[in-house]
Coordinates of C-alpha atoms in Angstrom, one line a residue:
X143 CA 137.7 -3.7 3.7
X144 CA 138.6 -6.2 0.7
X145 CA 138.3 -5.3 -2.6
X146 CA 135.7 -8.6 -2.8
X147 CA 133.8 -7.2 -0.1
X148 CA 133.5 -3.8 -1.3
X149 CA 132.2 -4.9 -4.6
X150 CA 129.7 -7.1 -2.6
X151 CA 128.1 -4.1 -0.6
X152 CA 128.3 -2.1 -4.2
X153 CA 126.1 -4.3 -5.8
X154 CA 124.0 -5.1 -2.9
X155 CA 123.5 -1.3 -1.9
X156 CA 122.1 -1.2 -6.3
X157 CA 119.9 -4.2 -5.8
X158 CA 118.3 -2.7 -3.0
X159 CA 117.8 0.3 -4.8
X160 CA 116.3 -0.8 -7.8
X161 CA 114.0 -3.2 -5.7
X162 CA 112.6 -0.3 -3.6
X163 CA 112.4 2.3 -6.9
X164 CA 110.6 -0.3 -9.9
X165 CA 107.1 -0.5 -8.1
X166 CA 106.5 3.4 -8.4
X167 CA 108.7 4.0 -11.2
X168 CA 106.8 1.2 -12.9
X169 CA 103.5 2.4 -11.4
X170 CA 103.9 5.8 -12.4
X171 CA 104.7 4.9 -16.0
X172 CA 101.3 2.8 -16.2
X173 CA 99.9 5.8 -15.2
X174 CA 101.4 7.7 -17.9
X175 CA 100.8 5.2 -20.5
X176 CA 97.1 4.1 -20.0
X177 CA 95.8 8.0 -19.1
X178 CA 93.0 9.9 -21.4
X179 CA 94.2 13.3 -20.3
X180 CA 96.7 15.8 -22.3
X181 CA 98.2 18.1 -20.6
X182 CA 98.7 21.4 -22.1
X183 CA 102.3 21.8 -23.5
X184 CA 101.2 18.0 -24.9
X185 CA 98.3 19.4 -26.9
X186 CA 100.6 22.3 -28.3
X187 CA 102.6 19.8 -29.6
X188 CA 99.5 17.5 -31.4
X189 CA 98.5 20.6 -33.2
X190 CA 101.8 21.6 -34.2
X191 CA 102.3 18.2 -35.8
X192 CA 98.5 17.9 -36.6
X193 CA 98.1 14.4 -34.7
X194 CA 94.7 14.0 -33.4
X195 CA 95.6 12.2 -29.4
X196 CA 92.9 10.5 -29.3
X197 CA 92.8 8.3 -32.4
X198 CA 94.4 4.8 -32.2
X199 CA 96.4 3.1 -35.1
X200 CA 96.7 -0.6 -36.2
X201 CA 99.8 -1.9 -35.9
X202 CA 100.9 -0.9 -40.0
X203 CA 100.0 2.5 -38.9
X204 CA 101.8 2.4 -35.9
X205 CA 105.1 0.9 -37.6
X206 CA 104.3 3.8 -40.2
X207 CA 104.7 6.3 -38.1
X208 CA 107.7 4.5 -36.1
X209 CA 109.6 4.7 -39.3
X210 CA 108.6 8.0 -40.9
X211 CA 109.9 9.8 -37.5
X212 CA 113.4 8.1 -37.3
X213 CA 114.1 8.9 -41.4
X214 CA 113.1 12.3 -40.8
X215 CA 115.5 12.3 -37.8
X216 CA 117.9 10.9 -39.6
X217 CA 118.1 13.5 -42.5
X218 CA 117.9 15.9 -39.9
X219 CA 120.8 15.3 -38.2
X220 CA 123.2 13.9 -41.3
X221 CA 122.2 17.4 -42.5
X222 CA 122.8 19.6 -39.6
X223 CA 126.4 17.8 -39.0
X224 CA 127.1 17.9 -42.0
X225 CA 126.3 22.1 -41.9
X226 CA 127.6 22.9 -38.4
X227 CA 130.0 25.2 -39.7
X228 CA 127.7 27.2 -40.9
X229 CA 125.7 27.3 -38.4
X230 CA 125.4 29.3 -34.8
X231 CA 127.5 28.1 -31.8
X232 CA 129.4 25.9 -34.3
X233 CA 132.4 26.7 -32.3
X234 CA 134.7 27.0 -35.2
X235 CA 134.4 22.8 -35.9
X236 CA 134.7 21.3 -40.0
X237 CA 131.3 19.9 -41.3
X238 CA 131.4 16.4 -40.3
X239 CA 132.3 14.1 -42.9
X240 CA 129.7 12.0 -44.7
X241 CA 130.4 8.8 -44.0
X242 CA 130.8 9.7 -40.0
X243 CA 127.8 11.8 -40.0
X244 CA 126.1 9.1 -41.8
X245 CA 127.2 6.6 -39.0
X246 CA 126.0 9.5 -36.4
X247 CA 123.2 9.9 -37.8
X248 CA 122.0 6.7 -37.7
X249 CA 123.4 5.5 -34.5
X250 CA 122.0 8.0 -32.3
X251 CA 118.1 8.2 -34.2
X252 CA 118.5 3.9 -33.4
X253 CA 119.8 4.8 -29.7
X254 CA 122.8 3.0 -30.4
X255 CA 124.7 5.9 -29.8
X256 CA 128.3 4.6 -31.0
X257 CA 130.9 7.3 -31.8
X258 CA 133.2 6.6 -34.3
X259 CA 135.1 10.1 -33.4
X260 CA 136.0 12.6 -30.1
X261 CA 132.7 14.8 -28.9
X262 CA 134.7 17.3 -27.8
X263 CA 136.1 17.8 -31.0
X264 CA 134.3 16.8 -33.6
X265 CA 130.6 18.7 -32.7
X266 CA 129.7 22.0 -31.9
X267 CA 127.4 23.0 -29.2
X268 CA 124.2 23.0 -31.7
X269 CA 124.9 19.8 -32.9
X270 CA 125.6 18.3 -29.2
X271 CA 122.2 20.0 -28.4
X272 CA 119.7 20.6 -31.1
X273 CA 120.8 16.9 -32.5
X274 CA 122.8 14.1 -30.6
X275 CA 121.0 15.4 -27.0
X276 CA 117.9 15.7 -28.5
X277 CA 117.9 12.1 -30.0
X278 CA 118.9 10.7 -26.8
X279 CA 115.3 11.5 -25.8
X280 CA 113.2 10.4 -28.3
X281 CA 115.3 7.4 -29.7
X282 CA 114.9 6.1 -26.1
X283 CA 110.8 6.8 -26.1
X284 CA 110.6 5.0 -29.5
X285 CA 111.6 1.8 -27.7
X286 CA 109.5 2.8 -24.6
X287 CA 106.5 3.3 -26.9
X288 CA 107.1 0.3 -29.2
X289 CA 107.1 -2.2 -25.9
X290 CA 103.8 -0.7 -24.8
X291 CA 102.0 -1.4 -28.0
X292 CA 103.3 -4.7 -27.9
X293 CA 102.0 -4.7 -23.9
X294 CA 98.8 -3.6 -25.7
X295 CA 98.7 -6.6 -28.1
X296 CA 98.5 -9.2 -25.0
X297 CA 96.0 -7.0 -23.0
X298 CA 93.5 -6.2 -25.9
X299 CA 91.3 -8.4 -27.5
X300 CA 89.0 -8.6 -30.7
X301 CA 90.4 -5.1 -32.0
X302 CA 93.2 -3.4 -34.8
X303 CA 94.1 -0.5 -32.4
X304 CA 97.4 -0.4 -30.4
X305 CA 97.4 3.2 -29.1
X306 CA 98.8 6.4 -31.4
X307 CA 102.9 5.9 -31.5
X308 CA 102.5 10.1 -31.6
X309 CA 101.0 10.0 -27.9
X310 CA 102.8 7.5 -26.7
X311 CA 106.6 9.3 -28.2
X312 CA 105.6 12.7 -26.6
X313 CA 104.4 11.1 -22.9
X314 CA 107.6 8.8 -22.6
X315 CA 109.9 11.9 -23.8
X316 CA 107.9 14.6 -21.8
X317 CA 106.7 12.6 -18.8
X318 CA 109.3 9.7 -17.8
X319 CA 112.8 10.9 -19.5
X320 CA 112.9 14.2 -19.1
X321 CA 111.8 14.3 -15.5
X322 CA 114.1 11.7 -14.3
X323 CA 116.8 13.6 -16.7
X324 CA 116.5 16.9 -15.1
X325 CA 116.9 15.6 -11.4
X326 CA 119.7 13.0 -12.1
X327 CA 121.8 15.5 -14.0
X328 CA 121.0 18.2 -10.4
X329 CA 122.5 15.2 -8.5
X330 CA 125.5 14.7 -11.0
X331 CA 126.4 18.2 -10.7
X332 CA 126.5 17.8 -7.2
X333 CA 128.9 15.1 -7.7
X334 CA 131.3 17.4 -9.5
X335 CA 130.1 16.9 -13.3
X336 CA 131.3 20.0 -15.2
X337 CA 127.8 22.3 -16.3
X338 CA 127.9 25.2 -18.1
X339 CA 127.3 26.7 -21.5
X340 CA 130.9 28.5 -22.0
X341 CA 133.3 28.9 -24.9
X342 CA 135.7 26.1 -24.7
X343 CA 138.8 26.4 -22.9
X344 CA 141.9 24.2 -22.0
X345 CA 142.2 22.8 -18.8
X346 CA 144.5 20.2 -17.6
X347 CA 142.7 17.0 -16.1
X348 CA 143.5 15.0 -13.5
X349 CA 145.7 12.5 -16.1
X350 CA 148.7 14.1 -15.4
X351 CA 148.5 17.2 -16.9
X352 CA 146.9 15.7 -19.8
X353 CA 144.7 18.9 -21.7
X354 CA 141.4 18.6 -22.9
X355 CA 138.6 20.4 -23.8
X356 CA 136.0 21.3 -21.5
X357 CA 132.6 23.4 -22.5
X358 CA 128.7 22.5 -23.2
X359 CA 126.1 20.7 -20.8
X360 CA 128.8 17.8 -20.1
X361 CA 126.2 17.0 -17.0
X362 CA 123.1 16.6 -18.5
X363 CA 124.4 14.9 -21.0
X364 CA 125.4 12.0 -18.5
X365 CA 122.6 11.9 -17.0
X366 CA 121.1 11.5 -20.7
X367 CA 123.5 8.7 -21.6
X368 CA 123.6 6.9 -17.7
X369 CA 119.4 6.4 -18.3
X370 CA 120.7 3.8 -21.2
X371 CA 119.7 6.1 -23.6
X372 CA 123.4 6.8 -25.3
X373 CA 126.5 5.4 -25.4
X374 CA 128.4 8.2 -26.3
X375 CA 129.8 11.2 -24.3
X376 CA 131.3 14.3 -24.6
X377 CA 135.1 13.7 -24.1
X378 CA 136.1 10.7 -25.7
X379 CA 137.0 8.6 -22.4
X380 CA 133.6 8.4 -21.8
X381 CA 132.3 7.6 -17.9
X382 CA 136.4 7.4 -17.1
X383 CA 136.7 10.9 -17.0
X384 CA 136.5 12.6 -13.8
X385 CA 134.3 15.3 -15.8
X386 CA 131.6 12.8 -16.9
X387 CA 132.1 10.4 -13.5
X388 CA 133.8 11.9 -10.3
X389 CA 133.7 9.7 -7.7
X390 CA 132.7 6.6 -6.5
X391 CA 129.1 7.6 -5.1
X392 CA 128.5 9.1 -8.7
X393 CA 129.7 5.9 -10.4
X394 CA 127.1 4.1 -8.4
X395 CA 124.4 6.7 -9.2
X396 CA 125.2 6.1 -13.0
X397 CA 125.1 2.1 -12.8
X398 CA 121.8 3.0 -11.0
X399 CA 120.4 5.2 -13.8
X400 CA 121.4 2.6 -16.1
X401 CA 119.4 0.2 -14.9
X402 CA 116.5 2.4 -13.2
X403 CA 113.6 1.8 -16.1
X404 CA 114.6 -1.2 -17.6
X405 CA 113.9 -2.9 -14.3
X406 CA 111.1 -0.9 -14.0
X407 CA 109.0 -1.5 -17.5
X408 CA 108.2 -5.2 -16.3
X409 CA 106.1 -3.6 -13.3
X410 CA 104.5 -1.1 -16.0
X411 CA 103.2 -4.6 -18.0
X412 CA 102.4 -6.8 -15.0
X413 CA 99.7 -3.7 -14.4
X414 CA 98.8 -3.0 -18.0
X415 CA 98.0 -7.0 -18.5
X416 CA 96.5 -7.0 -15.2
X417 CA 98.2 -9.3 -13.9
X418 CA 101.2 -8.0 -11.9
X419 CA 102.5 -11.5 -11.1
X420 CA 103.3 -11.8 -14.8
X421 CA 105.3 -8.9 -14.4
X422 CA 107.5 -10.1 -11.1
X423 CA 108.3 -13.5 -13.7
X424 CA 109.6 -11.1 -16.0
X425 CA 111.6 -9.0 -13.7
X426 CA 112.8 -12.1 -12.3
X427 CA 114.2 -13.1 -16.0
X428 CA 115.8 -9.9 -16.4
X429 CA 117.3 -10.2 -12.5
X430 CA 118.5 -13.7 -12.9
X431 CA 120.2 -13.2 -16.1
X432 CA 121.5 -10.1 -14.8
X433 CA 122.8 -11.1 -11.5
X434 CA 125.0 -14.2 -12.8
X435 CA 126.4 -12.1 -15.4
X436 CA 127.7 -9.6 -12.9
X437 CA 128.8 -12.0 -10.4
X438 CA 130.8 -14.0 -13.5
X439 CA 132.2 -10.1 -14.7
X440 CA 133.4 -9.8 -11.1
X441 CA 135.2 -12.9 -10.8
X442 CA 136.7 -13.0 -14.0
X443 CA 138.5 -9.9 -13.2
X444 CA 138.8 -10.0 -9.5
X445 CA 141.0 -13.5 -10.5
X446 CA 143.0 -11.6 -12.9
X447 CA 143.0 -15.0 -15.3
X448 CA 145.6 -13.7 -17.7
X449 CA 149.2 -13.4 -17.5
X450 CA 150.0 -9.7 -16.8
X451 CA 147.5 -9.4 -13.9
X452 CA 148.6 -12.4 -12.6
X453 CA 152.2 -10.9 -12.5
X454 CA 151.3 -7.5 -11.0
X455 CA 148.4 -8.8 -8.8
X456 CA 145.5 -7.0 -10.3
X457 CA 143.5 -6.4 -13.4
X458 CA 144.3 -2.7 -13.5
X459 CA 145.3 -1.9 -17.2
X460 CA 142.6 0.3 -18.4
X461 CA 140.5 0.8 -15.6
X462 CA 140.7 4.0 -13.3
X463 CA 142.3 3.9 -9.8
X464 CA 139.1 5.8 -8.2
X465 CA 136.5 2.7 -9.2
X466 CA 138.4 0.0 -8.7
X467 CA 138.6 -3.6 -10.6
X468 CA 135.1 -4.6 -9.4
X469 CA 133.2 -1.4 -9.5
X470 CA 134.6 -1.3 -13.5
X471 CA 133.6 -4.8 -13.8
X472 CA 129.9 -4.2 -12.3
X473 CA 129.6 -0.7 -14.4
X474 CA 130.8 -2.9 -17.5
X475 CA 128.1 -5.7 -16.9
X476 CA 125.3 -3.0 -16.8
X477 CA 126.2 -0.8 -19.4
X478 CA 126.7 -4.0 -21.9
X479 CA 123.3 -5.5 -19.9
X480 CA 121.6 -2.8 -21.5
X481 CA 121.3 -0.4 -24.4
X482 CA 123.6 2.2 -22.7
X483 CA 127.2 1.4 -23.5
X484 CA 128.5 4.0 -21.6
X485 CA 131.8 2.9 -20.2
X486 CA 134.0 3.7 -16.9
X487 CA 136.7 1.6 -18.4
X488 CA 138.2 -0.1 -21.4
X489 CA 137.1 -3.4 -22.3
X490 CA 140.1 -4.2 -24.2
X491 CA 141.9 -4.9 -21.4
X492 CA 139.7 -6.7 -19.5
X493 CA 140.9 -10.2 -19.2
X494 CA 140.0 -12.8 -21.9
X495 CA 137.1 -14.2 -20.1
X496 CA 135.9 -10.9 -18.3
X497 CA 135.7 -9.5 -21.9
X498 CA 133.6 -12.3 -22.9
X499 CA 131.2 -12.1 -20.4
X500 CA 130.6 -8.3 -22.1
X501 CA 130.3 -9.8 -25.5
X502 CA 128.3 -12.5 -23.8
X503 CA 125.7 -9.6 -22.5
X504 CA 124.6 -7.6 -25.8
X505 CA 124.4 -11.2 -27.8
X506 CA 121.6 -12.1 -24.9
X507 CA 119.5 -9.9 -26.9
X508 CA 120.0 -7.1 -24.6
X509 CA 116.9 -8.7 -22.6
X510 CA 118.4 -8.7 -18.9
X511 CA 117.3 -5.8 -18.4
X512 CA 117.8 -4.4 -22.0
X513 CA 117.3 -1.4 -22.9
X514 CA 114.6 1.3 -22.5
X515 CA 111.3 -0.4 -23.7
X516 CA 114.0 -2.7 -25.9
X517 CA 114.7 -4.9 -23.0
X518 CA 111.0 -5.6 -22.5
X519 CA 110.0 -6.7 -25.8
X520 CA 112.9 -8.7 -26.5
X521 CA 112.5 -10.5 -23.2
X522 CA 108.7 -10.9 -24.3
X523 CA 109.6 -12.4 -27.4
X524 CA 111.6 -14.5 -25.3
X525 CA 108.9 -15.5 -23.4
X526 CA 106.6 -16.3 -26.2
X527 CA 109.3 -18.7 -27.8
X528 CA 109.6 -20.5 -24.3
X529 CA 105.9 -21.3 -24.1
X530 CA 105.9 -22.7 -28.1
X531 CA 109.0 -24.8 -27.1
X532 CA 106.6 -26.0 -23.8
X533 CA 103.8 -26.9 -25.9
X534 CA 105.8 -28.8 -28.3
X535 CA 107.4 -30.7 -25.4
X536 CA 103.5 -31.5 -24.3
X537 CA 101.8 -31.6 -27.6
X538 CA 100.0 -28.6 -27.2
X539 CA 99.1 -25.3 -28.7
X540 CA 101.4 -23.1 -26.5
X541 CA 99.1 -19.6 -24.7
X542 CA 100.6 -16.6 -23.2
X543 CA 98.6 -14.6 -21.3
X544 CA 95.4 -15.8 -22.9
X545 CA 96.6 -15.6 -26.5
X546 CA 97.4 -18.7 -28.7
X547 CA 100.7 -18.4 -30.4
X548 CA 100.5 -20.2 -33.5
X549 CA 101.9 -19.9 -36.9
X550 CA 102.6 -16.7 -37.6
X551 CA 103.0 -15.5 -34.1
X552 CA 105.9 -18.0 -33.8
X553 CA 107.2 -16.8 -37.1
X554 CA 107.6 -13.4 -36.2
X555 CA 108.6 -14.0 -32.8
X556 CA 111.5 -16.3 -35.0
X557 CA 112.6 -13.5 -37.5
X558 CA 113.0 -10.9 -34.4
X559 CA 115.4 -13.4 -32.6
X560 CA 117.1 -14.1 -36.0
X561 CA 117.8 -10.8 -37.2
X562 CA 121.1 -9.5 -35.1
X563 CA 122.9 -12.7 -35.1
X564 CA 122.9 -12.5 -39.0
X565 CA 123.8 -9.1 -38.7
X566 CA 126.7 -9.9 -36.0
X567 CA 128.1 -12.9 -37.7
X568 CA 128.1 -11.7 -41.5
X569 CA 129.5 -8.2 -40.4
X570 CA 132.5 -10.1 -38.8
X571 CA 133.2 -12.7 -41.4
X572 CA 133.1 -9.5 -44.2
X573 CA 135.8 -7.6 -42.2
X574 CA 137.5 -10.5 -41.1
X575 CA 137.9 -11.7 -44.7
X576 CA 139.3 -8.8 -45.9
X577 CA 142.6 -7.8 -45.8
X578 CA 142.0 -4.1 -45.6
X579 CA 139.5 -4.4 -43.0
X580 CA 142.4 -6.7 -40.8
X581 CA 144.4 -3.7 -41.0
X582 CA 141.8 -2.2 -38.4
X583 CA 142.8 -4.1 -36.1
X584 CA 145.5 -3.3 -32.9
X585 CA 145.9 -6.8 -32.1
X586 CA 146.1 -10.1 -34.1
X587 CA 144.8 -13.4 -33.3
X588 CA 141.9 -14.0 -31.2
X589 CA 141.8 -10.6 -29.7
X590 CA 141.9 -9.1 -32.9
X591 CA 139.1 -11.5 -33.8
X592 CA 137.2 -10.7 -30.6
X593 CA 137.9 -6.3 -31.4
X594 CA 136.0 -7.2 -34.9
X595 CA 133.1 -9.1 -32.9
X596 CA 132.7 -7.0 -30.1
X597 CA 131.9 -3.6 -33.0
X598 CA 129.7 -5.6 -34.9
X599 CA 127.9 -7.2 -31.5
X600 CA 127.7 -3.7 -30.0
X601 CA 126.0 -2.0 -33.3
X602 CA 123.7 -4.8 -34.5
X603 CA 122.1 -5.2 -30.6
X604 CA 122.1 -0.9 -30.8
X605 CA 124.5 -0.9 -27.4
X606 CA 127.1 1.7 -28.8
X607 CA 129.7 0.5 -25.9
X608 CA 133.9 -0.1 -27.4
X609 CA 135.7 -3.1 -27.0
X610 CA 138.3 -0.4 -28.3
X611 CA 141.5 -1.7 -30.2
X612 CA 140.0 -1.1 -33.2
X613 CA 139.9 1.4 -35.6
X614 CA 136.5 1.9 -37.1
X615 CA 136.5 5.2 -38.9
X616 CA 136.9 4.4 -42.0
X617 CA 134.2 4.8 -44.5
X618 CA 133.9 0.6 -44.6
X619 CA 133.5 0.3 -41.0
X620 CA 131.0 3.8 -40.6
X621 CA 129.0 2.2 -43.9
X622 CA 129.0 -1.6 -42.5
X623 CA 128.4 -0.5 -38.5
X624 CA 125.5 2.0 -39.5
X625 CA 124.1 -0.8 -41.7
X626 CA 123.7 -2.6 -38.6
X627 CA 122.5 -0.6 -36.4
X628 CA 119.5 0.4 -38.7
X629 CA 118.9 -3.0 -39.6
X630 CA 119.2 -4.0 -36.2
X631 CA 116.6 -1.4 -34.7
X632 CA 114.2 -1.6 -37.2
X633 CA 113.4 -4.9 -38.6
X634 CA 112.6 -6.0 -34.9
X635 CA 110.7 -3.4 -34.7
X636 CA 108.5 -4.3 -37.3
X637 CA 108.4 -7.9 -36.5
X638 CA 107.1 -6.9 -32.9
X639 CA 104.5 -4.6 -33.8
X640 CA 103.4 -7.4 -36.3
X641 CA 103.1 -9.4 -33.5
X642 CA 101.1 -7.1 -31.7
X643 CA 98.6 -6.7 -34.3
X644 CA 98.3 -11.0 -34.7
X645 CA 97.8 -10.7 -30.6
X646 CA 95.3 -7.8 -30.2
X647 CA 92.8 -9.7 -32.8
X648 CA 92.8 -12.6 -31.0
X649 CA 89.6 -13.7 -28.6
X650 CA 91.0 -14.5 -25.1
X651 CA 91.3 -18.4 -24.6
X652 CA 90.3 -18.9 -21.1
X653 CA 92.7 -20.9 -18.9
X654 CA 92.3 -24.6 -18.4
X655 CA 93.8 -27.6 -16.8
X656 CA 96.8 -27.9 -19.1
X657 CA 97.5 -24.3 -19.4
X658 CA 101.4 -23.8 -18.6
X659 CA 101.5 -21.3 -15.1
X660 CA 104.1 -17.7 -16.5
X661 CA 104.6 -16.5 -13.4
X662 CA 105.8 -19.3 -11.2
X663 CA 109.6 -19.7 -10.5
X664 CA 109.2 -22.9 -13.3
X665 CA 108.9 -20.4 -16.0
X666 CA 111.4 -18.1 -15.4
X667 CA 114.1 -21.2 -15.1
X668 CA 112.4 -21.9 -18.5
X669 CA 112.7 -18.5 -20.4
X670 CA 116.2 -18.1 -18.4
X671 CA 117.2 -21.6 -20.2
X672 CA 116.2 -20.8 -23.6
X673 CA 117.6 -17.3 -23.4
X674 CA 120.9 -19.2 -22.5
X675 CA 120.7 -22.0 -25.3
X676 CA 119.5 -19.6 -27.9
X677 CA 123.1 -17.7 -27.6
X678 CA 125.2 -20.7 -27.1
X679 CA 124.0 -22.2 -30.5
X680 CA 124.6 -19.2 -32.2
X681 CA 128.0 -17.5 -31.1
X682 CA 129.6 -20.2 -29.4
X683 CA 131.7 -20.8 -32.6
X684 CA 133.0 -17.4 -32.7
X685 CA 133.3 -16.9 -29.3
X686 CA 135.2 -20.2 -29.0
X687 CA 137.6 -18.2 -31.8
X688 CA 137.8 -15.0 -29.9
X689 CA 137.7 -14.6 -26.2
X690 CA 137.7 -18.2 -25.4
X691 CA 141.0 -19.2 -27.4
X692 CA 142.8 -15.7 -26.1
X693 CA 141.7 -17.3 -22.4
X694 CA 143.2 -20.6 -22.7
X695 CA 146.4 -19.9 -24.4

């Protein structure tokens, strides 16, 4: 069978997948989501925190509580790295030194999940456990429960309320992530993924007799990361090693978790709008966006478009002879598709175009699918900018979904789409223009250019995948990169649960004549189109200094 071919049935066999798991994945989440009923250990944990379930919050109050949580997450894990040797099952490991436990800190509480240092050797099992794992969980149902409220803001009318962020934060962690969690990481072990809770010990890998350290719940931590929930790992080659990826089957179950509720969350909105049509348009968005960006990946390093693949016949440099050029290329595409930056191989050496097309992904927005909850209120603030730019092209006041979108909802929905390209480009100009900063670099010239582009890219849009090349822990680059990654989880935040608030006061306006159809194939070329344009205006000058100079040198 040819490699092209192979790749083919690989990403057909995923499609199919996702297609016959997003109805009751997204079904069931609806479920969770829109239920009166607390179970038992959910109730324990209201009292505990003294949150009364069945109380709703305005949107300030919501956003209040949003932010409260991740600061004191945040000081709870800057303080526990920065203690580990004090602590139990520290496993002999240094505290962890500010500036990188700042940068840990933050990236994991903004599910970012960039690692500026080794797993294996930097945290001890508590840490690993009682801080990184744990944040992998709840970071992820922040996002889930901040793209429900927004849900909530096109479905209500004529009220402040947009659920209780407490409720929805324990349901998403308790209900969705940890179920999923517990059987994918049964299924990973299966596949071979080390599990146990031993003292370290060396072992040689399959790298020719290479040594690492092995040690801690390697599995479920996978399975953690694979749901697009982190982008770190244990060892520090990530989803290449054989310990955190085995086989081919497994590296198709993890490009499968990746994308499992992403896809899924537009099925979850289409029923809590109630209108599930709405909900295929967005899907189709995601799938569109998604689909051409894979295929593009594929090609771009199936063609080997750069002068050492061209010499030895493949694309092979950094990639691992068990997945292949196009397996890496489609597990690169998802994981940079997404919030998940887990990686099966190094994009670095990618080709100059095929790591473009990475870049390319997390400066969509990380809307196609996005990340978990991310990816579907991005996408929806995509859609609400496609319907103003309609009704301007009409002369019109734009509606979605029965809500006007006027001043300030446009304003808002502005400010969220502005935020991580400011963050991207300014980061890379500062280290670019300083000579320090250039010393970072392994490569000069436009690859050196595109190393600086892809860090900043990855932490602004919270992705946490490497372009790799670069050195980034310095105090500079942990200060600068966790700058971003707060900034770039958190003012979007805001901006979208202000827009839910404007949305939920509103009366419904009832459709009419010259109301512009959201669910028809028009749409979705439309949202797909100003996804597309939105991007190109705003990074085509660096990418055209980066990947796209490297590619036609």
């Amino acid at each position: 069978m040819s490699p092209t071919l192979a790749g083919i049935l690989f990403i057909g066999s995923l499609v199919l997948a996702l297609v016959l798991t997003h109805r009751p994945l997204g079904d069931y989440m609806y479920r969770v989501y829109t239920g009166t009923r607390h179970n038992a250990v959910e109730r324990v944990i209201y009292r505990a925190i003294g949150v009364r379930p069945d109380t709703e919050q305005r949107w300030s109050v919501y956003a209040r509580g949003v932010l409260a949580f991740s600061l004191v997450s945040v000081l709870f894990l800057y303080g526990l790295q920065r203690l580990q040797d004090k602590l139990f099952l520290s496993l002999g490991m240094a505290p962890v030194t500010d500036h990188v436990a700042w940068n840990t800190a933050i990236s994991f509480v903004t599910n970012t999940n960039w690692q500026a240092y080794s797993g294996e050797s930097t945290m001890g099992h508590l840490v690993q456990m009682a801080g990184l794992a744990v944040q992998n969980f709840v970071s992820a149902s922040v996002g889930m429960a901040v793209a429900v409220a927004l849900v909530r803001g096109f479905a209500r009318n004529r009220t402040e309320n947009l659920g209780n962020f407490w409720v929805d934060l324990v349901r998403g962690t308790l209900r969705v992530l940890l179920p999923i969690a517990f059987v994918g990481a049964i299924v990973l072990v299966a596949g071979g993924l080390v599990q146990n809770f031993a003292e370290p010990h060396t072992v040689a890998t399959l790298t020719g007799g290479r040594q690492a350290i092995t040690g801690g719940p390697v599995a479920s931590q996978e399975v953690i990361k694979e749901l697009g929930t982190n982008g770190g790992g244990f060892y520090n080659t990530n989803s290449a090693h054989p310990f955190e990826n085995a086989a081919r089957w497994t590296d198709w179950f993890e490009i499968f978790l990746i994308l499992l509720i992403p896809f899924s969350m537009p099925r979850t909105f289409g029923r809590m709008v109630g209108q599930v049509r709405q909900g295929y348009a967005i899907v189709a968005v995601m799938a569109t966006l998604a689909l051409a960006s894979v295929a593009l990946t594929n090609v771009f390093e199936l063609s080997g478009g750069a002068t050492v693949p061209q010499a030895v016949g493949a694309a092979m440099e950094g990639k691992e002879v068990r997945f292949g050029v196009s397996n890496s290329a489609t597990f690169a595409a998802a994981t940079t598709l997404t919030s998940t930056g887990a990686v099966n191989s190094f994009h670095d050496s990618y080709t100059p175009l095929g790591g473009m097309m990475t870049m390319f992904n997390m400066m969509l927005g990380e809307v196609a699918p996005g990340g978990v909850g991310a990816g579907l209120y991005g996408m929806l603030v995509l859609a609400v900018i496609t319907v103003f730019v309609a009704g301007l092209m009409v002369g019109r006041t734009p509606e979605y979904l029965g809500k006007k979108i006027g001043a300030r909802e446009i304003k808002l929905a502005s400010m969220y789409f502005l935020v991580t390209p400011v963050l991207v480009l300014i980061g890379t100009a500062l280290a670019m223009g300083s000579a320090e900063q250039r010393a970072s670099m392994l490569n000069g010239g436009p690859h050196g250019l595109s190393e600086v582009l892809y860090a900043f890219t990855s932490a602004s849009n919270n992705n946490g995948s490497a372009f790799g090349g670069i050195t980034v822990n310095t105090p500079w680059y942990d200060t600068a990169l966790g700058l971003c990654m707060a900034f770039g989880r958190f003012l979007p935040i805001i901006f979208v649960l202000a827009l839910a608030g404007s949305l939920a006061r509103q009366a419904p306006v009832p459709e009419s004549a010259g109301t512009l159809p959201t669910h028809r194939p028009q749409f979705v070329g439309m949202v797909v189109g100003v996804t597309i344009v939105l991007v190109a205006l705003t990074f085509l000058p660096a990418l055209a200094l980066g990947p796209l100079a490297e590619g036609i040198h």
